[in-house]
Amino acid sequence: AQSVTQLGSHVSVSEGALVLLRCNYSSSVPPYLFWYVQYPNQGLQLLLKYTSAATLVKGINGFEAEFKKSETSFHLTKPSAHMSDAAEYFCAVSKDTGRRALTFGSGTRLQVQP
Amino acid sequence: EAQVTQNPRYLITVTGKKLTVTCSQNMNHEYMSWYRQDPGLGLRQIYYSMNVEVTDKGDVPEGYKVSRKEKRNFPLILESPSPNQTSLYFCASSLSTGTRSNEQFFGPGTRLTVL
C-alpha cells in the first residue's frame, strides 16, 4: 500500500530564506510522486512531479524536489522564499494503475514572514 | 481556458436534504475523480470514473453516489447528507492514456456544510 507522511503541519520562514518541506513515502511499486500547492480559497495546482526520468525535479515558481530512494523521501525546496509562496503544500503518491488515485499527505502550511 | 469547474462553490444545507454538486471539465479527459479534504487528513478519494458509464468506489464512498453519462460531467450526489459529510470537496480530471504519472487537474472546490 502507498502512503505519504509530511513532517510539520506548519512551517514558517523569513522572506529570502530557504524553504524545505519534508515528504516521506512508502510504496509497494516504483512510486510516482507529486507536489501540489493550494492557495487560499483555490483548488490544487501541480508544482512538480517525479516519474523516474530524473531524481532532481524542477517545478514552477522556483521549486524543486529530489527523489531519494534510499531515504524514501521527496522533499520540496526553494532557495529563497517569497511572500507569494505562503500557501498549503501537499505531497502525493499515485496509487495503482486501476484507480489512479492520489494518496495525499496531510499538508504543510507555509508562512513567509517579512 | 482549460479548466475544471464546480458548482456551487459554497453550500449550507440540512441533514437529509438531497443535493448534487456538479463538476465539468473542458479538456476531453477520460478520467475524473472526487476527493474530500478534511483538516489533518489531506485529500481522500470518494469515487472515480475511468470513462463514460464506468465508475467505481474510492477510499471513502459511503453516503455518496456519482454518475458519468457524458465525458465532460461527473456530478457528486448526496442522497441524504449528514453532518459528517461537512467538508471541502474537489473534483479532478486527467488523461487516461499513458501511465499513472498523468497530472490530475483540480477544480476550485466546493465547501459543504450540513447542519
Coordinates of N, CA and C in Angstrom, one line a residue:
Chain A
A1 N 0.9 -1.2 0.0 CA 0.0 0.0 0.0 C 0.9 1.2 0.0
Q2 N 0.4 2.3 -0.6 CA 1.1 3.5 -0.7 C 0.6 4.5 0.4
S3 N 1.6 5.2 0.9 CA 1.2 6.3 1.9 C 2.2 7.4 1.8
V4 N 1.9 8.5 2.4 CA 2.7 9.7 2.4 C 2.7 10.3 3.7
T5 N 3.8 10.7 4.2 CA 3.9 11.4 5.5 C 4.6 12.8 5.3
Q6 N 4.0 13.8 5.7 CA 4.6 15.1 5.6 C 4.9 15.6 7.1
L7 N 6.2 15.8 7.3 CA 6.6 16.2 8.6 C 6.5 17.7 8.8
G8 N 5.7 18.1 9.8 CA 5.5 19.5 10.1 C 4.2 20.0 9.4
S9 N 3.2 20.2 10.2 CA 2.0 20.8 9.6 C 2.1 22.3 9.3
H10 N 3.0 22.9 10.0 CA 3.2 24.3 9.8 C 4.7 24.6 9.7
V11 N 5.1 25.4 8.7 CA 6.5 25.8 8.6 C 6.5 27.3 8.4
S12 N 7.4 28.0 9.1 CA 7.5 29.4 9.0 C 8.9 29.8 8.6
V13 N 9.1 30.6 7.6 CA 10.4 31.1 7.2 C 10.3 32.6 7.0
S14 N 11.5 33.2 6.9 CA 11.6 34.6 6.6 C 11.7 34.7 5.1
E15 N 11.2 35.9 4.6 CA 11.4 36.1 3.2 C 12.9 36.1 2.8
G16 N 13.2 35.4 1.7 CA 14.6 35.2 1.3 C 15.3 34.0 1.8
A17 N 14.7 33.4 2.8 CA 15.3 32.2 3.4 C 14.9 30.9 2.6
L18 N 15.7 29.9 2.9 CA 15.5 28.6 2.2 C 14.1 28.0 2.7
V19 N 13.4 27.4 1.8 CA 12.2 26.7 2.1 C 12.5 25.2 2.0
L20 N 12.2 24.4 3.0 CA 12.3 23.0 3.0 C 11.1 22.4 3.5
L21 N 10.3 21.7 2.7 CA 9.1 21.0 3.1 C 9.4 19.5 3.0
R22 N 9.1 18.7 4.0 CA 9.5 17.3 4.0 C 8.4 16.4 3.6
C23 N 8.8 15.3 2.9 CA 7.8 14.3 2.5 C 8.5 13.0 2.4
N24 N 7.9 12.0 3.1 CA 8.4 10.6 3.0 C 7.3 9.8 2.5
Y25 N 7.6 8.8 1.8 CA 6.5 8.0 1.2 C 6.8 6.5 1.4
S26 N 5.8 5.7 1.3 CA 6.0 4.2 1.2 C 5.2 3.8 0.0
S27 N 5.8 2.9 -0.7 CA 5.1 2.4 -1.9 C 5.6 1.0 -2.2
S28 N 4.6 0.1 -2.6 CA 5.0 -1.2 -2.9 C 5.4 -1.4 -4.4
V29 N 5.2 -0.3 -5.1 CA 5.7 -0.3 -6.5 C 6.5 0.9 -6.7
P30 N 7.3 1.0 -7.8 CA 8.0 2.3 -8.0 C 7.0 3.4 -8.0
P31 N 7.3 4.4 -7.2 CA 6.3 5.5 -7.0 C 6.4 6.6 -8.1
Y32 N 5.2 7.1 -8.3 CA 5.1 8.4 -9.0 C 4.7 9.4 -7.9
L33 N 5.5 10.5 -7.7 CA 5.3 11.4 -6.6 C 5.0 12.8 -7.2
F34 N 4.2 13.5 -6.4 CA 3.7 14.8 -6.8 C 3.8 15.8 -5.7
W35 N 4.0 17.1 -6.0 CA 3.8 18.2 -5.0 C 2.8 19.1 -5.6
Y36 N 1.7 19.3 -4.8 CA 0.7 20.3 -5.2 C 0.7 21.5 -4.2
V37 N 0.3 22.6 -4.7 CA 0.1 23.8 -3.8 C -1.3 24.3 -3.8
Q38 N -1.8 24.7 -2.7 CA -3.2 25.2 -2.6 C -3.1 26.6 -2.0
Y39 N -3.4 27.6 -2.8 CA -3.5 28.9 -2.3 C -4.9 29.1 -1.6
P40 N -5.0 30.1 -0.7 CA -6.3 30.3 0.0 C -7.5 30.3 -1.0
N41 N -8.5 29.6 -0.7 CA -9.8 29.6 -1.5 C -9.6 29.2 -2.9
Q42 N -8.6 28.4 -3.2 CA -8.4 27.9 -4.5 C -8.2 26.4 -4.5
G43 N -8.3 25.8 -5.7 CA -8.0 24.4 -5.9 C -6.5 24.1 -5.8
L44 N -6.2 22.8 -6.1 CA -4.8 22.4 -6.0 C -4.1 22.6 -7.4
Q45 N -2.9 23.1 -7.4 CA -2.1 23.3 -8.6 C -0.9 22.5 -8.5
L46 N -0.5 21.8 -9.6 CA 0.7 21.0 -9.6 C 1.9 21.8 -9.6
L47 N 2.8 21.6 -8.7 CA 4.1 22.2 -8.7 C 5.2 21.4 -9.5
L48 N 5.2 20.1 -9.2 CA 6.1 19.3 -9.9 C 5.8 17.8 -9.7
K49 N 6.4 16.9 -10.5 CA 6.2 15.5 -10.3 C 7.4 14.7 -10.7
Y50 N 7.5 13.6 -10.0 CA 8.6 12.7 -10.2 C 8.0 11.4 -10.9
T51 N 8.6 11.1 -12.1 CA 8.1 9.9 -12.8 C 9.3 9.0 -13.2
S52 N 10.4 9.1 -12.5 CA 11.6 8.2 -12.7 C 12.5 8.6 -13.8
A53 N 12.2 9.7 -14.4 CA 13.1 10.2 -15.5 C 14.4 10.8 -14.9
A54 N 14.2 11.6 -13.8 CA 15.4 12.2 -13.2 C 15.1 12.4 -11.7
T55 N 16.1 12.2 -10.9 CA 15.9 12.3 -9.5 C 15.7 13.7 -9.0
L56 N 16.3 14.7 -9.6 CA 16.1 16.1 -9.3 C 15.0 16.7 -10.2
V57 N 13.9 17.1 -9.7 CA 12.8 17.6 -10.5 C 12.6 19.0 -10.2
K58 N 12.6 19.8 -11.3 CA 12.3 21.2 -11.2 C 10.9 21.5 -11.5
G59 N 10.3 22.4 -10.8 CA 8.9 22.7 -11.0 C 8.7 24.2 -11.2
I60 N 7.5 24.6 -11.0 CA 7.1 26.0 -11.3 C 7.5 26.9 -10.1
N61 N 7.6 28.2 -10.3 CA 7.8 29.2 -9.2 C 9.1 28.9 -8.5
G62 N 10.1 28.3 -9.1 CA 11.4 28.1 -8.5 C 11.6 27.0 -7.5
F63 N 10.5 26.2 -7.4 CA 10.6 25.0 -6.5 C 11.3 23.8 -7.2
E64 N 11.9 23.0 -6.4 CA 12.4 21.7 -6.9 C 12.3 20.7 -5.8
A65 N 12.4 19.4 -6.2 CA 12.4 18.3 -5.3 C 13.3 17.2 -5.7
E66 N 13.9 16.5 -4.7 CA 14.8 15.5 -5.1 C 14.3 14.1 -4.6
F67 N 14.2 13.2 -5.5 CA 13.8 11.8 -5.1 C 15.0 11.1 -4.6
K68 N 14.8 10.6 -3.3 CA 15.9 9.7 -2.8 C 15.3 8.4 -2.3
K69 N 15.6 7.4 -3.2 CA 15.0 6.1 -2.9 C 15.5 5.5 -1.6
S70 N 16.8 5.7 -1.3 CA 17.3 5.1 -0.1 C 16.7 5.7 1.2
E71 N 16.2 6.9 1.1 CA 15.6 7.5 2.2 C 14.1 7.6 2.1
T72 N 13.6 7.1 1.0 CA 12.1 7.1 0.7 C 11.6 8.5 0.9
S73 N 12.3 9.5 0.4 CA 11.9 10.9 0.6 C 11.8 11.6 -0.7
F74 N 11.0 12.7 -0.7 CA 10.8 13.6 -1.8 C 10.6 15.0 -1.3
H75 N 11.6 15.5 -0.7 CA 11.5 16.8 -0.1 C 11.4 18.0 -1.1
L76 N 10.6 19.0 -0.8 CA 10.4 20.1 -1.6 C 11.3 21.3 -1.1
T77 N 12.0 21.9 -2.0 CA 12.9 23.1 -1.6 C 12.7 24.2 -2.6
K78 N 13.1 25.4 -2.0 CA 13.2 26.6 -2.8 C 14.2 27.5 -2.1
P79 N 15.2 28.0 -2.9 CA 16.3 28.6 -2.3 C 16.0 29.9 -1.5
S80 N 15.0 30.6 -2.0 CA 14.7 31.9 -1.5 C 13.2 32.1 -1.5
A81 N 12.6 32.2 -0.3 CA 11.1 32.3 -0.2 C 10.6 33.7 -0.5
H82 N 9.5 33.7 -1.2 CA 8.8 35.0 -1.4 C 7.5 35.0 -0.7
M83 N 7.0 36.2 -0.4 CA 5.7 36.3 0.3 C 4.6 35.5 -0.4
S84 N 4.7 35.5 -1.7 CA 3.6 34.9 -2.5 C 3.7 33.4 -2.4
D85 N 4.7 32.8 -1.7 CA 4.8 31.4 -1.6 C 3.9 30.9 -0.4
A86 N 3.4 31.8 0.4 CA 2.6 31.4 1.5 C 1.3 30.6 1.0
A87 N 1.2 29.4 1.4 CA 0.1 28.5 0.9 C 0.2 27.2 1.7
E88 N -0.7 26.3 1.3 CA -0.6 24.9 1.8 C 0.0 24.0 0.8
Y89 N 0.9 23.1 1.1 CA 1.6 22.3 0.2 C 1.3 20.8 0.5
F90 N 1.0 20.1 -0.5 CA 0.6 18.7 -0.4 C 1.5 17.8 -1.2
C91 N 2.1 16.8 -0.6 CA 2.8 15.7 -1.3 C 1.9 14.6 -1.5
A92 N 2.0 13.9 -2.7 CA 1.1 12.9 -3.0 C 1.8 11.8 -3.8
V93 N 1.3 10.6 -3.6 CA 1.9 9.4 -4.4 C 0.7 8.8 -5.2
S94 N 1.0 8.4 -6.4 CA 0.0 7.8 -7.2 C -0.2 6.3 -6.9
K95 N -1.4 5.9 -6.8 CA -1.7 4.6 -6.4 C -1.7 3.7 -7.7
D96 N -2.2 2.5 -7.6 CA -2.2 1.5 -8.6 C -2.8 2.1 -9.9
T97 N -2.5 1.4 -11.0 CA -2.9 1.9 -12.3 C -4.4 1.9 -12.5
G98 N -5.1 1.0 -11.8 CA -6.5 0.9 -12.0 C -7.3 2.2 -11.4
R99 N -7.1 2.5 -10.2 CA -7.8 3.6 -9.6 C -7.2 4.9 -9.9
R100 N -5.9 4.9 -10.1 CA -5.2 6.1 -10.4 C -5.4 7.2 -9.4
A101 N -5.8 6.8 -8.2 CA -6.0 7.8 -7.1 C -4.7 8.3 -6.6
L102 N -4.7 9.5 -6.1 CA -3.6 10.1 -5.5 C -3.8 9.9 -4.0
T103 N -2.7 9.4 -3.3 CA -2.8 9.4 -1.8 C -2.0 10.6 -1.4
F104 N -2.7 11.5 -0.6 CA -2.1 12.7 -0.2 C -1.6 12.7 1.2
G105 N -0.5 13.5 1.5 CA -0.2 13.7 2.9 C -1.1 14.7 3.5
S106 N -0.9 15.0 4.7 CA -1.9 15.8 5.5 C -1.6 17.3 5.2
G107 N -0.6 17.6 4.5 CA -0.4 19.0 4.1 C 0.6 19.7 5.1
T108 N 1.3 20.7 4.5 CA 2.1 21.6 5.3 C 1.8 23.0 4.9
R109 N 1.4 23.8 6.0 CA 1.1 25.2 5.7 C 2.4 26.0 5.8
L110 N 2.7 26.7 4.8 CA 4.0 27.6 4.8 C 3.6 29.0 5.0
Q111 N 4.2 29.6 6.1 CA 4.1 31.0 6.3 C 5.4 31.7 6.0
V112 N 5.4 32.8 5.3 CA 6.5 33.6 5.0 C 6.5 34.9 5.7
Q113 N 7.4 35.1 6.6 CA 7.5 36.4 7.4 C 8.3 37.4 6.7
P114 N 7.8 38.7 6.7 CA 8.6 39.8 6.0 C 9.9 40.1 6.7
Chain B
E1 N -9.9 28.5 -22.0 CA -9.0 28.1 -21.0 C -9.4 26.8 -20.5
A2 N -8.4 25.9 -20.4 CA -8.6 24.5 -19.8 C -8.9 24.6 -18.3
Q3 N -10.0 24.0 -17.9 CA -10.3 24.1 -16.5 C -11.3 23.0 -16.1
V4 N -11.4 22.9 -14.8 CA -12.4 22.1 -14.1 C -13.2 23.0 -13.3
T5 N -14.5 23.0 -13.5 CA -15.4 23.9 -12.8 C -16.3 23.0 -11.9
Q6 N -16.7 23.6 -10.8 CA -17.6 23.0 -9.8 C -18.6 24.0 -9.4
N7 N -19.8 23.5 -9.2 CA -20.9 24.3 -8.7 C -21.8 23.5 -7.7
P8 N -22.2 24.2 -6.6 CA -21.9 25.5 -6.2 C -20.5 25.5 -5.5
R9 N -20.0 26.7 -5.3 CA -18.7 26.8 -4.6 C -18.9 26.7 -3.0
Y10 N -20.1 27.2 -2.6 CA -20.4 27.1 -1.2 C -21.8 26.6 -1.1
L11 N -22.1 25.8 -0.1 CA -23.4 25.3 0.1 C -23.6 24.9 1.6
I12 N -24.7 25.5 2.2 CA -25.1 25.1 3.5 C -26.5 24.5 3.4
T13 N -26.6 23.3 4.0 CA -27.9 22.5 3.8 C -28.2 21.9 5.2
V14 N -29.3 21.2 5.2 CA -29.7 20.5 6.4 C -29.7 19.0 6.2
T15 N -29.6 18.3 7.3 CA -29.5 16.8 7.3 C -30.7 16.2 6.5
G16 N -30.4 15.3 5.6 CA -31.4 14.6 4.8 C -31.9 15.2 3.6
K17 N -31.5 16.4 3.3 CA -31.9 17.1 2.0 C -31.0 16.8 0.9
K18 N -31.5 16.0 -0.1 CA -30.6 15.6 -1.2 C -30.0 16.8 -1.9
L19 N -28.7 16.6 -2.3 CA -28.1 17.7 -3.0 C -27.1 17.1 -4.1
T20 N -26.8 17.9 -5.1 CA -25.9 17.5 -6.1 C -24.8 18.6 -6.3
V21 N -23.6 18.2 -6.4 CA -22.5 19.1 -6.7 C -22.0 18.7 -8.1
T22 N -22.1 19.7 -9.0 CA -21.7 19.4 -10.4 C -20.2 19.6 -10.6
C23 N -19.7 18.9 -11.5 CA -18.3 19.0 -12.0 C -18.2 18.9 -13.5
S24 N -17.5 19.8 -14.1 CA -17.4 19.7 -15.5 C -16.0 20.1 -15.9
Q25 N -15.4 19.4 -16.9 CA -14.1 19.7 -17.5 C -14.1 19.9 -19.0
N26 N -13.3 20.7 -19.5 CA -13.3 21.0 -20.9 C -12.0 20.6 -21.6
M27 N -11.4 19.6 -21.0 CA -10.1 19.1 -21.6 C -10.2 17.8 -22.3
N28 N -11.4 17.3 -22.4 CA -11.7 15.9 -23.0 C -11.0 14.8 -22.3
H29 N -10.9 14.9 -21.0 CA -10.2 13.9 -20.1 C -11.2 12.7 -19.9
E30 N -10.6 11.5 -20.0 CA -11.4 10.3 -19.7 C -11.6 10.1 -18.2
Y31 N -10.6 10.4 -17.5 CA -10.6 10.1 -16.0 C -11.1 11.3 -15.2
M32 N -12.0 11.0 -14.3 CA -12.5 12.1 -13.4 C -12.6 11.4 -12.0
S33 N -12.5 12.3 -11.0 CA -12.5 11.8 -9.6 C -13.0 12.8 -8.6
W34 N -13.5 12.4 -7.5 CA -14.0 13.3 -6.4 C -13.1 13.0 -5.2
Y35 N -12.7 14.0 -4.5 CA -12.0 13.9 -3.3 C -12.7 14.8 -2.2
R36 N -12.5 14.5 -1.0 CA -12.9 15.4 0.1 C -11.6 15.7 0.9
Q37 N -11.6 16.9 1.4 CA -10.5 17.4 2.1 C -10.9 17.8 3.5
D38 N -10.3 17.2 4.5 CA -10.6 17.4 5.9 C -9.3 17.8 6.6
P39 N -9.4 18.7 7.6 CA -8.2 19.1 8.3 C -7.4 18.0 8.9
G40 N -6.1 18.0 8.6 CA -5.2 16.9 9.1 C -5.3 15.6 8.4
L41 N -6.1 15.5 7.4 CA -6.3 14.2 6.7 C -5.9 14.3 5.3
G42 N -5.6 15.5 4.8 CA -5.3 15.6 3.4 C -6.5 15.4 2.5
L43 N -6.3 14.9 1.3 CA -7.5 14.6 0.4 C -7.7 13.1 0.3
R44 N -8.9 12.7 0.4 CA -9.2 11.3 0.3 C -10.2 11.1 -0.9
Q45 N -10.0 10.1 -1.7 CA -10.8 9.8 -2.9 C -12.1 9.2 -2.5
I46 N -13.2 9.8 -3.1 CA -14.6 9.3 -2.8 C -15.0 8.3 -3.9
Y47 N -15.0 8.8 -5.1 CA -15.3 7.9 -6.3 C -14.5 8.4 -7.5
Y48 N -14.3 7.5 -8.4 CA -13.6 7.9 -9.7 C -14.3 7.3 -10.9
S49 N -13.9 7.8 -12.0 CA -14.5 7.3 -13.3 C -13.4 7.2 -14.3
M50 N -13.3 6.0 -14.9 CA -12.2 5.9 -16.0 C -12.8 6.3 -17.3
N51 N -14.1 6.4 -17.5 CA -14.6 6.9 -18.8 C -16.2 6.9 -18.6
V52 N -16.8 7.3 -19.7 CA -18.3 7.3 -19.6 C -18.9 6.0 -19.2
E53 N -19.8 6.1 -18.3 CA -20.5 4.9 -17.8 C -19.6 3.9 -17.0
V54 N -18.4 4.3 -16.6 CA -17.5 3.5 -15.8 C -17.2 4.2 -14.6
T55 N -17.7 3.8 -13.5 CA -17.4 4.5 -12.2 C -17.1 3.4 -11.1
D56 N -16.4 3.8 -10.1 CA -16.0 2.9 -9.1 C -15.7 3.6 -7.8
K57 N -15.7 2.9 -6.7 CA -15.5 3.4 -5.4 C -14.1 3.8 -5.1
G58 N -13.9 4.8 -4.3 CA -12.6 5.2 -3.8 C -12.4 4.7 -2.4
D59 N -11.7 5.6 -1.6 CA -11.5 5.2 -0.2 C -12.6 5.4 0.7
V60 N -13.4 6.5 0.4 CA -14.5 6.9 1.4 C -15.8 7.1 0.6
P61 N -16.4 6.0 0.0 CA -17.6 6.2 -0.8 C -18.9 6.2 -0.1
E62 N -18.9 5.9 1.2 CA -20.2 5.7 1.9 C -20.9 7.1 2.0
G63 N -22.2 7.0 1.6 CA -23.1 8.2 1.6 C -23.0 9.0 0.4
Y64 N -22.3 8.6 -0.7 CA -22.2 9.3 -1.9 C -22.6 8.5 -3.1
K65 N -23.0 9.1 -4.1 CA -23.2 8.5 -5.4 C -22.7 9.4 -6.5
V66 N -22.4 8.8 -7.7 CA -21.9 9.5 -8.8 C -22.5 9.0 -10.1
S67 N -22.4 9.7 -11.1 CA -22.8 9.2 -12.4 C -21.9 9.8 -13.5
R68 N -21.8 9.1 -14.6 CA -20.9 9.6 -15.7 C -21.6 9.3 -17.0
K69 N -22.6 10.2 -17.3 CA -23.4 10.0 -18.6 C -22.7 10.7 -19.7
E70 N -21.9 11.7 -19.5 CA -21.2 12.4 -20.5 C -19.8 12.5 -20.1
K71 N -18.9 12.6 -21.1 CA -17.5 12.6 -20.8 C -17.1 13.8 -19.9
R72 N -17.7 15.0 -20.2 CA -17.2 16.2 -19.5 C -17.8 16.4 -18.1
N73 N -18.9 15.7 -17.7 CA -19.5 15.9 -16.4 C -19.4 14.7 -15.5
F74 N -19.3 15.0 -14.2 CA -19.2 14.0 -13.2 C -19.8 14.5 -11.9
P75 N -21.1 14.5 -11.8 CA -21.7 15.0 -10.6 C -21.6 14.1 -9.4
L76 N -21.5 14.8 -8.2 CA -21.5 14.1 -6.9 C -22.8 14.2 -6.3
I77 N -23.4 13.1 -5.9 CA -24.8 13.2 -5.3 C -24.7 12.7 -3.9
L78 N -25.3 13.5 -3.0 CA -25.5 13.1 -1.6 C -27.0 12.9 -1.4
E79 N -27.5 11.7 -1.3 CA -28.9 11.4 -1.3 C -29.5 11.9 0.1
S80 N -28.8 11.7 1.1 CA -29.3 12.0 2.5 C -28.1 12.5 3.3
P81 N -27.7 13.8 3.1 CA -26.5 14.3 3.7 C -26.6 14.3 5.2
S82 N -25.4 14.0 5.8 CA -25.3 14.0 7.3 C -24.2 15.0 7.7
P83 N -24.2 15.4 8.9 CA -23.1 16.4 9.4 C -21.7 15.9 9.1
N84 N -21.5 14.6 9.2 CA -20.1 14.2 9.0 C -19.7 14.3 7.5
Q85 N -20.5 14.7 6.7 CA -20.2 15.0 5.3 C -19.8 16.5 5.1
T86 N -19.8 17.2 6.1 CA -19.4 18.6 6.1 C -17.9 18.6 5.7
S87 N -17.5 19.2 4.6 CA -16.1 19.1 4.1 C -15.9 20.0 3.0
L88 N -14.7 20.0 2.5 CA -14.3 20.7 1.2 C -14.1 19.6 0.2
Y89 N -14.9 19.8 -0.9 CA -14.9 18.7 -2.0 C -14.2 19.2 -3.2
F90 N -13.4 18.4 -3.8 CA -12.6 18.7 -5.0 C -12.9 17.7 -6.1
C91 N -13.2 18.2 -7.3 CA -13.3 17.3 -8.5 C -11.9 17.4 -9.2
A92 N -11.5 16.3 -9.8 CA -10.3 16.3 -10.6 C -10.4 15.5 -11.9
S93 N -9.6 15.8 -12.9 CA -9.7 15.1 -14.1 C -8.3 14.9 -14.7
S94 N -8.1 13.9 -15.5 CA -6.8 13.7 -16.1 C -7.0 12.8 -17.3
L95 N -6.0 12.7 -18.2 CA -6.0 11.8 -19.3 C -5.9 10.4 -18.7
S96 N -6.4 9.4 -19.4 CA -6.3 8.1 -19.0 C -5.2 7.4 -19.8
T97 N -4.8 7.9 -20.9 CA -3.7 7.3 -21.7 C -2.4 7.4 -21.0
G98 N -1.5 6.5 -21.3 CA -0.2 6.6 -20.6 C -0.3 6.0 -19.2
T99 N 0.5 6.5 -18.3 CA 0.6 5.8 -17.0 C 0.0 6.7 -15.9
R100 N 0.1 6.2 -14.7 CA -0.4 6.9 -13.6 C 0.4 8.1 -13.2
S101 N 1.3 8.5 -14.1 CA 2.1 9.7 -13.8 C 1.3 10.9 -14.4
N102 N 0.2 10.7 -15.1 CA -0.6 11.8 -15.6 C -1.0 12.8 -14.5
E103 N -0.8 14.0 -14.8 CA -1.2 15.1 -13.8 C -2.7 15.1 -13.7
Q104 N -3.2 15.3 -12.5 CA -4.6 15.5 -12.2 C -4.9 17.0 -12.1
F105 N -5.9 17.5 -12.8 CA -6.3 18.9 -12.7 C -7.4 19.0 -11.8
F106 N -7.3 20.0 -10.8 CA -8.4 20.1 -9.8 C -9.3 21.3 -10.0
G107 N -10.5 21.1 -9.7 CA -11.4 22.2 -9.6 C -11.2 23.1 -8.4
P108 N -11.9 24.2 -8.3 CA -11.7 25.2 -7.2 C -12.2 24.8 -5.9
G109 N -13.0 23.7 -5.8 CA -13.5 23.2 -4.5 C -14.9 23.7 -4.3
T110 N -15.6 22.9 -3.5 CA -17.0 23.2 -3.0 C -17.0 23.0 -1.5
R111 N -17.3 24.0 -0.8 CA -17.3 23.9 0.7 C -18.8 23.6 1.1
L112 N -19.0 22.5 1.6 CA -20.3 22.0 2.0 C -20.4 22.0 3.5
T113 N -21.5 22.5 4.0 CA -21.8 22.5 5.5 C -23.2 21.8 5.6
V114 N -23.2 20.7 6.4 CA -24.5 20.0 6.6 C -24.9 20.2 8.1
L115 N -26.0 20.9 8.3 CA -26.4 21.2 9.7 C -27.3 20.1 10.3

